[in-house]
Amino acid sequence: MKPRPDSLTVRVLLTALVAFGPLSTDLYLPSLPTLVSVFDTDIATVQLTLSVFLAGFAVSQLVYGPVSDRFGRRPALLGGIFIYLVASAACALTDDIETLIVARFLQALGACCGPVVARAVVRDVFGRDRAATVLAYMAMAMTLAPAAGPILGGVLTEWFGWRSNFLLLTGFAALILAATWTLMGETNANRDETALQPGRLLANYALLLRDRGFVGQMLTVAFAYSGIFAFISGSSFVLIGRLHLTPAQFGGSFGAVVLGYAVGSFLAGRLSARLGEPRMIRTGTAVSLAGGLLGVGLALGGVMHLAAVVGPVFLFMLGAGLTLPNAMAGAVGPYPMMAGLASSLVGFVQMTVAALIGVVLGHSHADSQLPMMTAIGLVALGGALAHRLLVSPRP
């Protein structure tokens, strides 16, 4: 007999599924400078292993949502996790950078089943009123992945080499596949037999995109996540390449930054029901903007120090932790009959914008943290404006 869909066991499993994304990017971050020398290539090419992952993540999100609306959450999860397992093994076994880039794209095609379907399951089980709180606590728990990932990845890279990171992901995928098969029941009680019909699909997307509030929440999510990815994409080259931290020291610094997101997510879980979505998002975007502007100011002032990177990004992450679960709940909540589709569209835009940020950063490295901080500051401003102009009620 499977546990109740709102049981602690299933919540832990959903959190692990959402962690596919951050684990897949953060675990091998300390090995990125190593990959440049191992494959005798340049930084921009190695960063493609990050950017194509996000591109694959973005494209496949448009599939998993409607598939889970049509056939159910459980089969969508099982199929995606299996793809992820096979692709992770391919990443570990490759001998050239081109194959690694392709395998990373395939890995993303499987990984994105986790967050897309998990968010839809939360909407199925908890409804709109409790979704923001549940998503916030899941986000707080999920920070264990990006916090521990670079630390563990740094140790694995130093002791066993870069391949060990992908071998660990392969084992994690096998464990989650077994757990999903054993524990996850079906939560979609309103399967839509027309969800995959092209005409209906386009009509549903058009309905969402005509909703000013949905677009505003979607952009708020996209900009907040893009700031996080700007740090993910550029941090190892700044902290290891410029500040000369070891991979293990980089993992510790990365974990300190992620602590900001954990604190923000915890506060969102405690306060969202009391203060409401709009106020939490306004506060979160303001805090993120303050962090982004501080980081740009320090970079322009030539302050090249660990605290000048970690401090501002910690502040940005604190705001992102307040913002993301509330904006996600605000986007998906009004559409119970197409929660998977709404989650897919938000995820597609989120990952597409972040991938573009990663590509630009890959070609913009300087002798300071300025490109990375500029990207964080710009997306923080974009998130604040998107919510203020499209979501917040007019006076």
mmCIF file of N, CA and C in Angstrom, residues 4-16 126 130 134 137-138:
data_model
loop_
_atom_site.group_PDB
_atom_site.id
_atom_site.type_symbol
_atom_site.label_atom_id
_atom_site.label_comp_id
_atom_site.label_asym_id
_atom_site.label_seq_id
_atom_site.Cartn_x
_atom_site.Cartn_y
_atom_site.Cartn_z
ATOM 1 N N ARG A 4 -0.009 7.992 1.793
ATOM 2 C CA ARG A 4 -0.899 9.067 1.366
ATOM 3 C C ARG A 4 -0.108 10.103 0.587
ATOM 4 N N PRO A 5 -0.734 10.744 -0.432
ATOM 5 C CA PRO A 5 0.004 11.700 -1.253
ATOM 6 C C PRO A 5 0.491 12.927 -0.494
ATOM 7 N N ASP A 6 -0.110 13.224 0.680
ATOM 8 C CA ASP A 6 0.353 14.357 1.465
ATOM 9 C C ASP A 6 1.212 13.919 2.653
ATOM 10 N N SER A 7 1.667 12.655 2.665
ATOM 11 C CA SER A 7 2.474 12.149 3.773
ATOM 12 C C SER A 7 3.878 12.736 3.727
ATOM 13 N N LEU A 8 4.573 12.661 4.867
ATOM 14 C CA LEU A 8 5.948 13.154 4.945
ATOM 15 C C LEU A 8 6.844 12.396 3.976
ATOM 16 N N THR A 9 6.628 11.099 3.828
ATOM 17 C CA THR A 9 7.442 10.286 2.921
ATOM 18 C C THR A 9 7.354 10.801 1.493
ATOM 19 N N VAL A 10 6.141 11.109 1.040
ATOM 20 C CA VAL A 10 5.967 11.595 -0.322
ATOM 21 C C VAL A 10 6.527 13.003 -0.467
ATOM 22 N N ARG A 11 6.404 13.834 0.574
ATOM 23 C CA ARG A 11 6.983 15.179 0.505
ATOM 24 C C ARG A 11 8.501 15.112 0.353
ATOM 25 N N VAL A 12 9.126 14.191 1.085
ATOM 26 C CA VAL A 12 10.571 14.017 0.957
ATOM 27 C C VAL A 12 10.932 13.565 -0.454
ATOM 28 N N LEU A 13 10.153 12.645 -1.013
ATOM 29 C CA LEU A 13 10.405 12.179 -2.373
ATOM 30 C C LEU A 13 10.235 13.314 -3.375
ATOM 31 N N LEU A 14 9.198 14.133 -3.216
ATOM 32 C CA LEU A 14 8.986 15.273 -4.115
ATOM 33 C C LEU A 14 10.159 16.252 -4.037
ATOM 34 N N THR A 15 10.672 16.471 -2.829
ATOM 35 C CA THR A 15 11.824 17.365 -2.673
ATOM 36 C C THR A 15 13.039 16.796 -3.398
ATOM 37 N N ALA A 16 13.238 15.487 -3.296
ATOM 38 C CA ALA A 16 14.355 14.846 -3.996
ATOM 39 C C ALA A 16 14.192 14.970 -5.505
ATOM 40 N N PHE A 126 -2.476 19.785 -2.483
ATOM 41 C CA PHE A 126 -2.626 20.819 -1.465
ATOM 42 C C PHE A 126 -3.482 22.004 -1.901
ATOM 43 N N ARG A 130 -2.547 26.264 0.079
ATOM 44 C CA ARG A 130 -1.415 25.710 0.826
ATOM 45 C C ARG A 130 -0.192 25.470 -0.049
ATOM 46 N N VAL A 134 3.843 24.863 1.124
ATOM 47 C CA VAL A 134 4.481 23.573 0.885
ATOM 48 C C VAL A 134 5.690 23.730 -0.039
ATOM 49 N N TYR A 137 8.660 25.240 1.923
ATOM 50 C CA TYR A 137 9.376 24.282 2.770
ATOM 51 C C TYR A 137 10.151 23.267 1.928
ATOM 52 N N MET A 138 9.592 22.885 0.785
ATOM 53 C CA MET A 138 10.341 22.014 -0.123
ATOM 54 C C MET A 138 11.596 22.710 -0.618
#
